Amino acid sequence: MIPAERTPATDADLTHAPPHSISAVLKIRDYRTMWIGLGLASLGEWVGLLAITALANKSAEDLGAVLGHGTDDYKLQNFAIAGVLFLRVVPALILGPLAGWIAERFDRKAVLVAGDYARAALYASMPLVDNLYWIFAATLLIECVSVIWGPAKDATIPQLVPPHRLQAANQVNLATTYGSALPGALIFTALTYLASATNLVFDGQPLNPLYLALFLTAAGYAVSGAFLGTLTTIPRGPSEYAKRAGVWGTVVGGWAYIATNPLARGLVMGILGAFAAGGVVIGLARVFVSDIGGGDTGYGLLFTAVTLGLGVGMWGGPRLLRGLSRRRLFGLALVADGVLMLPLALLQKLEFVSLFAMLLGFCAGVCWITGNTLLGLEIPEDMRSRTFAFVGSMSRLVMSTVLALAPLVAGLIGRHEYELSDDTSVVYGGAAATFLLAGVLMTIVGVTSYRHMDDRKGIPLSQDLRNVFKGGGVYSATGVFVCFEGGEGAGKSTQARMLREWLEAEGYSVLLTFEPGDTEVGKEVRRIVLSPETGDLSDRTEALLYAADKAEHIDTVVAPALNRGEVVISDRYVDSLLAYQGAGRALPDNELERMARWATRDLRPHLTVVLDLPPADGMSRFEGRDRIEQESADFHGRVREAFLRMASSAPEHYLVIDGRRPVAEIAEEVRRRLAPLLDQAKQAEVKA
């Protein structure tokens, strides 16, 4: 229960807001301040990345002229960009293991504020010095500060929000960190136009738009530092996580688990692969755009396309393909990432390149968010934080490494001109060739990951995609529909009854029902399908009987109660049909899904509670067995796996609980998960 007194981290006005509410998190003053600082810092980092790489390219041209190589030294330009990006990797390699230790040995507020001011000064110094070697040095120093600033920020955020809102806070952080790439790219592009259109001067010379971008970046960090300086509840000393596990324990634990768990290996490989694909595009974008006749504006346009696709993919990709197995969605997006790099490498028109870059970013965003969701669902709780910490640090390292290596490879390949005829020739640069090579490698990685993680082997992907695009389910606008699912003896009836008693005590109007058999038609169906005297039934006949029971049940019991605004609790529903007749009887999933949609008018539960229990444990809870309970252990094992698979595909509508836990603990967890839905149902009822 939330304490009655107000504290900066727990606002009593937010008691009834759902745990996933973004607006509720942003109403917490100190977290909102931290979010503004993080947003400004992230925006500055993206604008600064574009400006520094472009400035390194310009400085290489100037250096080439001084050395007598001319201003079009292709290798020198690539090596200059690679040098800047490589220096972004070095601090993570050297300071990474010590960064958390360093950050925790000082006051966190001082670390955050001083870190922002230091980066502001370093960015502002680059236009003033305007020297390639100082660009290298300043980049190294900036990254050293960032490596220490990051752990201080990560250790602070859990202290600013209540534990039940930490997930929503992390989602906001993710959106802010990577979502700021798009406005950063737009700002960079706009500045190139502004400087050219207004003929601004600096030190008696026309103002270089890259200087303007760096000064703006410095201003962003300075303002961020000022905001963070107003924090009032920022904790001092080591964080709770640092007390429980140091950096070394986190890294070793993450490595060990990933090395021994096939699913974790496949997920991490895919997540890092998605980041690598994005890194290749970002690292080579400037040179590639030059090869096809673009300039700084084209560079900004291409970067904008990638980051726009990345943001849309993170937020909208999983919704677009809702209903597709998350494992399949992850593998499919990863394969698409690799395939899309092939036309990106072969086309030489900026318009087409930008389109494919946007699609590539979209698929990378889907991979990233889906992969992290799977990690959260599939990784055991005691390993989750360490595995996420490992993935986070490795993602940054992989991105930075690819950003540094891709230009090096492109520079070694060089620019080549091919004569197609006496008056026609084609110039093909090392950047495009590197895209092509990366696309082939990424496609191989994607196919391998898809095969490794596919949880619906034997069912064509095309069949799943057709089902997905037929649309999602219907959720009642009035009342709340809750279903309990699980294998035999899991405790569904007990929990359904306890939930009804609790809801009635809270003043709700509740209908407790079950399938099959809670109608006159259903009683006869139940007698046929469950009585051992029935003997063998055709699998299709059995499925049709269950579907008939559901159709009658929805039309005469469930739908009328929901229309009255009641809370409907059902012991079994559609998932039982898909698990028992689909996985258990091995009937085609698509046929059963279509039949179930039609029989139930596509009505879906707001929440499905899956009580997970090994079949042997469930069977030991009773003696007499009906016709379904008499099936083999393999049958019930397939049923259990089907329930868990369906739950993992739509976690926003499912709650999976270990059925071996004490009955009271299970009931309490169900109540916590259901509470936000009850509040939403009240609001919907008032509006109606």
XYZ file of C-alpha atoms in Angstrom:
688
model
C 0.000 0.000 0.000
C 1.254 3.506 -0.807
C 1.975 5.605 2.312
C -0.417 8.462 3.026
C 2.281 11.104 3.462
C 3.649 12.913 0.406
C 7.299 12.536 -0.496
C 9.076 13.711 -3.653
C 9.287 10.112 -4.869
C 5.744 9.021 -3.952
C 2.900 11.382 -4.765
C -0.324 10.469 -2.964
C -2.338 11.981 -5.794
C -1.082 9.178 -8.046
C -2.358 6.292 -5.906
C -5.049 5.301 -8.379
C -2.989 5.794 -11.542
C -2.086 2.525 -13.310
C 1.518 1.361 -12.688
C 2.344 1.762 -16.387
C 1.075 5.355 -16.553
C 3.661 7.626 -18.174
C 1.852 10.792 -17.069
C 1.926 9.615 -13.455
C 5.702 9.160 -13.558
C 6.224 12.604 -15.051
C 4.179 14.173 -12.242
C 6.918 13.225 -9.772
C 8.893 16.461 -9.495
C 12.461 15.204 -9.131
C 12.009 12.499 -11.743
C 10.598 15.098 -14.144
C 13.668 17.253 -13.505
C 15.960 14.293 -14.143
C 14.033 13.479 -17.319
C 14.483 17.025 -18.643
C 18.209 16.835 -17.919
C 18.458 13.412 -19.572
C 16.550 14.680 -22.601
C 18.824 17.680 -23.066
C 21.937 15.547 -22.595
C 20.692 12.909 -25.069
C 19.734 15.570 -27.595
C 23.174 17.122 -27.243
C 24.874 13.762 -27.700
C 23.085 13.080 -30.996
C 23.618 16.573 -32.412
C 27.206 16.437 -31.225
C 27.792 13.054 -32.882
C 26.669 14.404 -36.234
C 28.599 17.638 -35.843
C 31.846 15.998 -34.688
C 31.911 13.400 -37.454
C 31.129 16.032 -40.075
C 33.754 18.378 -38.592
C 36.307 15.566 -38.616
C 35.533 15.032 -42.299
C 36.085 18.770 -42.990
C 39.263 18.895 -40.906
C 40.591 15.904 -42.853
C 40.004 17.818 -46.073
C 41.936 20.790 -44.670
C 44.712 18.511 -43.435
C 44.889 16.795 -46.814
C 45.367 20.159 -48.472
C 48.174 21.040 -46.038
C 49.893 17.719 -46.655
C 49.608 18.156 -50.408
C 47.079 15.344 -50.893
C 44.300 17.678 -51.978
C 40.901 18.109 -50.324
C 39.480 14.858 -51.729
C 41.614 12.266 -49.934
C 39.010 9.482 -49.577
C 41.052 7.334 -47.193
C 42.060 10.252 -44.981
C 38.420 11.349 -44.635
C 37.303 7.844 -43.648
C 40.196 7.425 -41.244
C 39.415 10.781 -39.603
C 35.781 9.783 -38.991
C 36.874 6.333 -37.829
C 39.351 7.937 -35.430
C 36.658 10.077 -33.819
C 34.263 7.157 -33.493
C 36.947 4.777 -32.259
C 37.781 7.203 -29.468
C 34.173 6.869 -28.342
C 34.891 3.171 -27.718
C 38.148 3.466 -25.797
C 36.694 4.908 -22.551
C 34.083 2.141 -22.388
C 36.836 -0.453 -22.745
C 39.186 1.103 -20.191
C 36.904 2.910 -17.749
C 33.814 0.715 -18.132
C 34.578 -1.666 -15.224
C 35.608 1.279 -13.002
C 32.976 3.839 -14.027
C 30.348 2.712 -11.530
C 32.919 2.547 -8.753
C 34.124 6.073 -9.552
C 30.609 7.491 -9.794
C 29.559 5.977 -6.463
C 32.562 7.380 -4.594
C 31.350 10.962 -5.091
C 28.123 12.797 -4.455
C 25.846 11.793 -7.342
C 24.410 15.251 -7.788
C 27.926 16.670 -8.078
C 28.869 13.990 -10.616
C 25.812 14.683 -12.775
C 26.073 18.464 -12.696
C 29.847 18.589 -13.142
C 29.628 16.036 -15.936
C 27.166 18.152 -17.901
C 29.187 21.338 -17.443
C 32.422 19.578 -18.429
C 30.890 18.244 -21.632
C 29.471 21.682 -22.415
C 32.939 23.205 -22.142
C 34.545 20.509 -24.293
C 31.957 20.829 -27.084
C 32.308 24.634 -27.066
C 36.093 24.325 -27.335
C 36.059 22.477 -30.665
C 35.023 25.427 -32.876
C 37.441 27.662 -30.973
C 40.438 25.386 -31.531
C 39.318 23.965 -34.909
C 42.017 21.298 -35.111
C 41.637 17.617 -35.996
C 43.905 16.527 -33.155
C 41.902 18.533 -30.605
C 38.712 17.002 -32.001
C 40.215 13.600 -31.195
C 41.278 14.698 -27.694
C 37.987 16.422 -26.859
C 35.995 13.410 -28.082
C 38.012 11.134 -25.808
C 37.466 13.400 -22.807
C 33.751 13.790 -23.510
C 33.300 10.035 -23.652
C 35.268 9.557 -20.420
C 32.874 11.926 -18.669
C 29.840 10.176 -20.229
C 31.013 6.731 -19.098
C 31.068 7.960 -15.490
C 27.911 10.096 -15.813
C 25.810 7.147 -17.024
C 26.113 4.894 -13.916
C 25.455 7.881 -11.645
C 22.242 8.561 -13.558
C 21.186 4.894 -13.588
C 21.782 4.547 -9.842
C 19.755 7.690 -9.115
C 16.533 7.031 -11.067
C 15.354 4.028 -8.935
C 15.528 6.321 -5.909
C 13.337 8.998 -7.490
C 10.271 6.862 -8.279
C 8.261 4.274 -6.323
C 9.212 0.658 -7.168
C 5.907 -0.039 -8.934
C 6.553 2.865 -11.331
C 10.148 1.996 -12.153
C 9.200 0.081 -15.318
C 7.301 3.082 -16.689
C 10.231 5.326 -15.774
C 12.594 3.047 -17.674
C 10.336 3.193 -20.728
C 10.441 6.990 -20.617
C 14.236 6.875 -20.315
C 14.508 4.584 -23.330
C 12.235 6.751 -25.433
C 14.115 9.870 -24.400
C 17.605 8.468 -24.987
C 16.956 7.030 -28.437
C 13.951 9.124 -29.422
C 16.040 12.291 -29.151
C 18.092 11.062 -32.103
C 15.344 12.196 -34.487
C 15.024 15.790 -33.221
C 18.821 15.863 -32.980
C 19.104 14.985 -36.657
C 16.407 17.516 -37.576
C 18.166 20.241 -35.596
C 21.476 19.453 -37.295
C 19.830 19.584 -40.726
C 18.052 22.845 -39.902
C 21.293 24.449 -38.709
C 22.980 23.736 -42.050
C 20.174 25.625 -43.769
C 20.201 28.428 -41.201
C 23.902 29.130 -41.464
C 23.786 29.140 -45.267
C 20.621 31.237 -45.545
C 21.547 33.969 -43.048
C 25.290 34.287 -43.840
C 26.168 34.389 -40.142
C 29.796 35.257 -39.377
C 32.188 34.028 -36.698
C 35.559 35.640 -36.049
C 35.184 37.677 -39.221
C 34.436 34.622 -41.366
C 31.179 33.016 -42.580
C 29.911 30.812 -39.771
C 30.430 27.123 -40.354
C 27.091 25.378 -39.596
C 29.041 22.680 -37.773
C 30.300 25.327 -35.343
C 26.740 26.434 -34.738
C 25.718 22.831 -34.018
C 28.573 22.384 -31.532
C 27.753 25.645 -29.723
C 24.112 24.566 -29.485
C 25.192 21.175 -28.123
C 27.287 22.906 -25.475
C 24.315 25.077 -24.513
C 22.110 21.988 -24.163
C 24.543 20.337 -21.738
C 24.881 23.564 -19.753
C 21.109 23.894 -19.352
C 20.902 20.212 -18.410
C 23.456 20.785 -15.661
C 21.428 23.721 -14.367
C 18.268 21.596 -14.201
C 20.013 18.724 -12.416
C 21.388 21.216 -9.929
C 17.826 21.766 -8.649
C 17.307 18.138 -7.583
C 16.375 17.936 -3.904
C 16.044 14.230 -3.096
C 18.920 12.796 -5.088
C 20.565 10.189 -2.818
C 24.184 10.232 -1.745
C 26.555 7.302 -1.581
C 26.245 3.842 -3.141
C 22.954 2.733 -4.672
C 21.128 -0.333 -3.388
C 22.053 -2.205 -6.560
C 25.744 -1.385 -6.011
C 25.497 -2.838 -2.513
C 24.034 -6.082 -3.823
C 26.280 -6.607 -6.857
C 29.389 -4.829 -8.051
C 30.404 -4.222 -11.625
C 32.507 -7.367 -11.779
C 29.694 -9.543 -10.442
C 27.238 -8.010 -12.891
C 29.445 -8.595 -15.925
C 30.471 -12.130 -14.941
C 26.908 -13.118 -14.027
C 25.545 -11.830 -17.323
C 28.232 -13.582 -19.357
C 27.731 -16.894 -17.547
C 23.963 -16.975 -17.953
C 24.026 -15.972 -21.606
C 26.729 -18.546 -22.338
C 24.637 -21.398 -20.913
C 21.100 -20.426 -21.991
C 20.217 -20.929 -25.700
C 17.297 -18.487 -25.690
C 19.374 -15.791 -24.006
C 22.176 -16.358 -26.517
C 19.789 -15.981 -29.433
C 18.188 -12.867 -28.002
C 21.453 -11.144 -27.189
C 22.878 -12.029 -30.595
C 19.850 -10.512 -32.278
C 19.736 -7.354 -30.146
C 23.420 -6.678 -30.699
C 23.006 -7.495 -34.387
C 20.273 -4.890 -34.694
C 22.512 -2.297 -33.088
C 25.362 -3.324 -35.374
C 23.198 -2.831 -38.458
C 22.234 0.643 -37.306
C 25.855 1.391 -36.475
C 27.044 0.507 -39.971
C 24.523 2.901 -41.515
C 25.295 5.729 -39.094
C 29.068 5.260 -39.306
C 29.159 5.314 -43.102
C 26.305 7.715 -43.777
C 28.458 10.829 -44.242
C 30.843 9.268 -46.762
C 28.071 7.318 -48.482
C 26.017 10.476 -48.980
C 29.061 12.194 -50.483
C 29.521 9.257 -52.863
C 25.976 9.686 -54.215
C 26.229 13.464 -54.530
C 24.841 14.698 -51.210
C 26.361 17.037 -48.616
C 25.769 17.917 -44.970
C 22.056 18.357 -45.668
C 21.846 14.916 -47.279
C 23.751 13.492 -44.325
C 21.192 14.945 -41.927
C 18.332 13.647 -44.074
C 19.692 10.096 -44.096
C 20.347 10.163 -40.350
C 16.836 11.505 -39.785
C 15.377 8.647 -41.833
C 17.210 6.005 -39.790
C 16.326 7.482 -36.417
C 12.708 8.149 -37.404
C 12.342 4.509 -38.403
C 14.040 3.420 -35.169
C 11.624 5.417 -33.023
C 8.520 4.268 -34.914
C 9.732 0.675 -34.765
C 10.244 0.817 -30.997
C 6.817 2.274 -30.272
C 4.611 0.983 -33.082
C 6.237 -2.116 -34.573
C 5.007 -4.688 -32.030
C 1.500 -3.181 -32.198
C 1.448 -3.430 -35.983
C 2.122 -7.162 -35.768
C 0.249 -7.831 -32.529
C -0.687 -11.485 -32.290
C 2.473 -12.726 -33.980
C 4.642 -14.757 -31.634
C 7.205 -12.399 -30.094
C 9.994 -14.835 -30.907
C 8.927 -14.948 -34.540
C 8.528 -11.182 -34.657
C 12.047 -10.732 -33.311
C 13.619 -13.117 -35.831
C 11.570 -11.760 -38.733
C 12.603 -8.152 -38.030
C 16.238 -9.191 -37.711
C 16.182 -10.929 -41.099
C 14.489 -7.881 -42.637
C 17.275 -5.693 -41.209
C 19.854 -7.622 -43.189
C 17.806 -7.854 -46.381
C 17.079 -4.099 -46.409
C 20.779 -3.292 -46.335
C 21.197 -4.875 -49.771
C 19.134 -2.342 -51.789
C 20.584 0.376 -49.560
C 24.026 -0.623 -50.848
C 23.018 -0.939 -54.491
C 20.914 2.185 -54.996
C 22.579 5.508 -55.757
C 19.646 7.929 -55.330
C 19.277 9.756 -52.011
C 15.461 9.540 -52.077
C 15.444 5.729 -52.375
C 18.320 5.365 -49.942
C 16.462 7.423 -47.322
C 13.346 5.272 -47.738
C 15.227 2.015 -47.217
C 17.179 3.562 -44.345
C 13.889 4.399 -42.629
C 12.645 0.832 -43.081
C 15.951 -0.491 -41.775
C 15.641 1.704 -38.683
C 12.064 0.509 -38.191
C 13.125 -3.149 -38.171
C 16.030 -2.394 -35.851
C 13.609 -0.684 -33.451
C 11.270 -3.699 -33.508
C 14.235 -5.993 -32.791
C 15.440 -3.879 -29.899
C 12.124 -3.440 -28.088
C 10.858 -6.983 -28.758
C 14.171 -8.519 -27.717
C 14.219 -6.599 -24.461
C 10.596 -7.552 -23.778
C 11.465 -11.210 -24.292
C 14.430 -10.858 -21.960
C 12.093 -9.467 -19.323
C 9.589 -12.288 -19.816
C 11.895 -15.241 -20.292
C 14.859 -14.493 -18.011
C 14.481 -15.630 -14.363
C 13.951 -12.802 -11.913
C 17.209 -13.428 -10.051
C 19.179 -13.075 -13.312
C 17.153 -10.325 -14.969
C 18.950 -7.224 -13.695
C 22.397 -8.643 -14.432
C 21.401 -9.764 -17.904
C 19.867 -6.394 -18.737
C 22.979 -4.652 -17.436
C 25.132 -6.843 -19.654
C 22.951 -6.222 -22.727
C 22.947 -2.479 -22.101
C 26.723 -2.206 -21.815
C 27.341 -4.530 -24.752
C 24.863 -2.651 -26.955
C 26.771 0.568 -26.397
C 30.086 -1.165 -26.993
C 28.910 -2.872 -30.192
C 27.385 0.318 -31.556
C 30.550 2.293 -30.861
C 32.810 -0.427 -32.254
C 30.830 -0.710 -35.478
C 30.751 3.066 -35.794
C 34.541 3.013 -35.651
C 35.273 -0.068 -37.788
C 32.809 0.518 -40.634
C 34.601 3.646 -41.932
C 37.947 1.852 -41.633
C 36.706 -1.001 -43.833
C 35.223 1.474 -46.311
C 38.487 3.401 -46.409
C 40.520 0.261 -47.096
C 38.179 -0.719 -49.946
C 38.368 2.792 -51.391
C 36.464 4.348 -54.269
C 36.445 2.534 -57.633
C 35.215 3.632 -61.058
C 33.893 1.065 -63.522
C 33.507 1.861 -67.225
C 30.339 0.392 -68.690
C 30.937 1.856 -72.151
C 33.026 4.489 -73.852
C 30.953 7.338 -72.440
C 29.374 5.724 -69.337
C 31.012 4.869 -66.050
C 29.847 4.017 -62.528
C 31.590 5.038 -59.321
C 31.168 2.586 -56.449
C 32.602 3.568 -53.075
C 33.827 1.566 -50.122
C 30.843 2.722 -48.041
C 28.347 1.035 -50.377
C 30.511 -2.102 -50.550
C 30.604 -2.249 -46.743
C 26.804 -1.894 -46.633
C 26.541 -4.831 -49.021
C 28.863 -7.015 -46.949
C 27.076 -6.083 -43.713
C 23.702 -6.880 -45.298
C 24.781 -10.397 -46.226
C 26.191 -11.049 -42.756
C 23.114 -9.625 -41.026
C 20.783 -11.769 -43.110
C 22.701 -14.878 -42.077
C 22.573 -13.834 -38.427
C 18.847 -13.140 -38.708
C 18.000 -16.498 -40.279
C 20.096 -18.313 -37.662
C 18.420 -16.441 -34.814
C 14.933 -17.049 -36.276
C 15.497 -20.796 -36.585
C 16.987 -20.953 -33.115
C 14.103 -19.120 -31.430
C 11.092 -20.202 -33.509
C 8.419 -21.406 -31.076
C 5.917 -22.483 -33.752
C 7.897 -24.952 -35.791
C 5.851 -26.667 -38.469
C 3.465 -23.707 -38.859
C 4.342 -21.513 -41.867
C 5.198 -17.912 -41.073
C 2.923 -16.775 -43.915
C -0.007 -18.414 -42.149
C 0.730 -16.524 -38.932
C 1.052 -13.236 -40.818
C -2.303 -13.736 -42.520
C -3.935 -14.307 -39.141
C -2.257 -11.231 -37.692
C -3.530 -8.864 -40.368
C -7.100 -10.046 -39.884
C -7.117 -7.796 -36.825
C -6.940 -8.039 -33.047
C -9.638 -8.967 -30.613
C -12.531 -6.938 -29.190
C -12.323 -5.705 -25.597
C -15.556 -4.705 -23.895
C -15.890 -0.964 -23.221
C -17.996 -1.682 -20.125
C -17.273 -3.990 -17.239
C -14.125 -6.074 -16.838
C -13.592 -9.549 -18.260
C -11.117 -11.754 -16.346
C -10.290 -15.373 -17.199
C -8.347 -18.026 -15.330
C -6.481 -20.554 -17.463
C -4.049 -23.378 -16.815
C -3.653 -27.117 -16.720
C -5.497 -29.653 -14.626
C -5.361 -29.083 -10.872
C -3.720 -25.653 -11.175
C -6.182 -24.002 -8.780
C -8.237 -21.950 -11.221
C -11.594 -22.512 -9.520
C -10.166 -21.653 -6.095
C -8.612 -18.403 -7.313
C -11.717 -17.433 -9.296
C -13.858 -17.871 -6.192
C -11.426 -15.913 -3.982
C -11.317 -13.070 -6.510
C -15.117 -12.891 -6.593
C -15.284 -12.710 -2.794
C -12.695 -9.900 -2.692
C -14.392 -7.890 -5.448
C -17.815 -8.210 -3.834
C -16.331 -7.028 -0.534
C -14.976 -3.998 -2.424
C -18.474 -3.203 -3.696
C -18.273 -4.511 -7.282
C -21.035 -6.408 -9.045
C -19.454 -9.745 -10.009
C -20.462 -12.703 -12.162
C -18.522 -15.942 -11.642
C -18.893 -18.389 -14.518
C -17.055 -21.292 -16.140
C -16.583 -23.281 -19.347
C -17.810 -25.686 -20.462
C -21.234 -26.055 -18.886
C -22.617 -22.828 -17.416
C -25.635 -22.810 -19.763
C -28.288 -25.413 -20.477
C -26.633 -26.170 -23.820
C -23.235 -26.123 -22.132
C -24.242 -28.708 -19.554
C -24.974 -31.217 -22.300
C -21.724 -30.343 -24.074
C -19.803 -30.806 -20.819
C -21.353 -34.225 -20.277
C -20.299 -35.340 -23.755
C -16.739 -34.016 -23.837
C -15.708 -34.853 -20.262
C -17.484 -38.111 -19.461
C -15.198 -41.173 -19.767
C -18.264 -43.041 -21.048
C -18.159 -40.978 -24.245
C -15.046 -42.812 -25.345
C -13.188 -41.666 -28.427
C -14.359 -38.565 -30.258
C -13.098 -37.117 -33.488
C -10.710 -34.295 -32.591
C -12.622 -31.950 -34.885
C -15.952 -32.960 -33.345
C -14.575 -32.282 -29.866
C -13.336 -28.827 -30.932
C -16.694 -27.954 -32.499
C -18.545 -28.977 -29.326
C -16.324 -26.721 -27.218
C -16.864 -23.886 -29.703
C -20.649 -24.361 -29.499
C -20.477 -24.081 -25.715
C -18.492 -20.833 -26.013
C -20.920 -19.299 -28.489
C -23.881 -19.981 -26.196
C -21.910 -18.860 -23.129
C -20.916 -15.500 -24.661
C -24.350 -14.682 -26.066
C -26.415 -15.606 -22.999
C -24.083 -15.094 -19.998
C -20.872 -13.123 -20.537
C -21.852 -10.362 -22.969
C -25.051 -9.348 -21.091
C -23.099 -9.107 -17.808
C -20.387 -6.953 -19.369
C -23.030 -4.685 -20.909
C -24.379 -4.158 -17.391
C -20.889 -3.039 -16.289
C -20.193 -6.110 -14.128
C -16.872 -7.830 -13.505
C -17.061 -11.208 -15.225
C -14.725 -13.946 -13.955
C -14.559 -17.058 -16.119
C -12.902 -20.348 -15.224
C -11.482 -21.187 -18.718
C -12.152 -19.504 -22.046
C -10.725 -19.477 -25.595
C -7.128 -20.205 -24.549
C -8.215 -23.607 -23.267
C -9.606 -24.455 -26.691
C -6.369 -23.393 -28.393
C -4.199 -25.202 -25.835
C -6.097 -28.470 -25.454
C -7.437 -28.944 -28.973
C -4.631 -27.045 -30.732
C -1.443 -28.141 -28.952
C -2.898 -31.209 -27.235
C -4.807 -32.658 -30.199
C -2.426 -31.113 -32.775
C -5.230 -29.437 -34.728
C -4.155 -26.504 -36.959
C -3.894 -23.325 -34.898
C -5.212 -21.079 -37.645
C -8.407 -23.117 -38.036
C -9.062 -23.162 -34.294
C -8.301 -19.460 -33.973
C -10.738 -18.599 -36.759
C -13.429 -20.810 -35.260
C -12.924 -19.373 -31.766
C -13.083 -15.787 -33.074
C -16.379 -16.502 -34.791
C -17.908 -18.404 -31.863
C -17.064 -15.690 -29.310
C -17.659 -12.681 -31.592
C -13.927 -12.045 -31.140
C -14.450 -10.978 -27.507
C -11.156 -11.060 -25.559
C -10.534 -10.896 -21.791
C -9.038 -7.704 -20.391
C -6.833 -9.971 -18.266
C -6.043 -13.675 -18.504
C -4.397 -15.241 -15.443
C -2.404 -18.361 -16.310
C -1.703 -20.569 -13.302
C 1.368 -22.488 -14.397
C 1.865 -25.899 -12.846
C 3.823 -28.991 -13.970
C 1.280 -31.623 -15.101
C 2.528 -34.190 -12.572
C 1.892 -31.778 -9.692
C -1.597 -30.963 -10.963
C -2.614 -34.591 -11.389
C -1.536 -35.389 -7.830
C -4.154 -32.991 -6.443
C -7.156 -35.218 -7.206
C -7.992 -38.902 -7.643
C -10.917 -39.330 -10.038
C -10.144 -38.264 -13.627
C -12.452 -37.255 -16.432
C -11.942 -37.977 -20.114
C -9.453 -35.093 -20.665
C -7.577 -35.645 -17.405
C -6.904 -39.234 -18.466
C -4.738 -38.088 -21.387
C -0.994 -38.786 -21.424
C 1.695 -36.730 -19.692
C 2.966 -35.619 -23.124
C -0.495 -34.292 -23.968
C -0.652 -32.208 -20.798
C 2.933 -31.058 -21.308
C 2.032 -29.664 -24.739
C -1.002 -27.949 -23.235
C 1.158 -26.264 -20.600
C 3.647 -25.004 -23.206
C 0.785 -23.594 -25.290
C -0.569 -21.561 -22.361
C 2.873 -20.091 -21.687
C 3.425 -19.332 -25.376
C 0.140 -17.454 -25.682
C 0.918 -15.483 -22.528
C 4.347 -14.463 -23.821
C 2.860 -13.169 -27.083
C 0.697 -10.517 -25.355
C 2.012 -9.822 -21.825
C -0.091 -6.677 -21.519
C -3.201 -8.891 -21.266
C -1.705 -11.838 -19.340
C -0.446 -12.613 -15.857
C 1.515 -15.848 -15.412
C 1.836 -17.118 -11.837
C 3.566 -20.220 -10.513
C 0.691 -22.429 -9.337
C 2.918 -23.950 -6.632
C 2.982 -20.683 -4.664
C 0.747 -20.319 -1.581
C -2.888 -19.682 -2.445
C -2.983 -16.356 -0.576
C 0.112 -15.047 -2.404
C -1.413 -15.893 -5.782
C -4.657 -14.156 -4.867
C -2.797 -11.012 -3.762
C -0.799 -10.834 -6.991
C -3.965 -11.201 -9.078
C -5.560 -8.327 -7.161
C -2.556 -6.058 -7.717
C -2.567 -6.708 -11.455
C -6.338 -6.276 -11.748
C -6.586 -3.024 -9.745
C -5.672 -0.612 -12.614
C -8.212 -2.304 -14.892
C -10.923 -1.821 -12.296
C -10.148 1.913 -12.134
C -10.289 2.154 -15.917
C -13.583 0.249 -15.948
C -15.087 2.729 -13.484
C -14.044 5.642 -15.701
C -15.453 3.940 -18.792
C -18.729 3.247 -16.987
C -19.069 6.894 -15.922
C -18.462 8.092 -19.494
C -20.988 5.605 -20.835
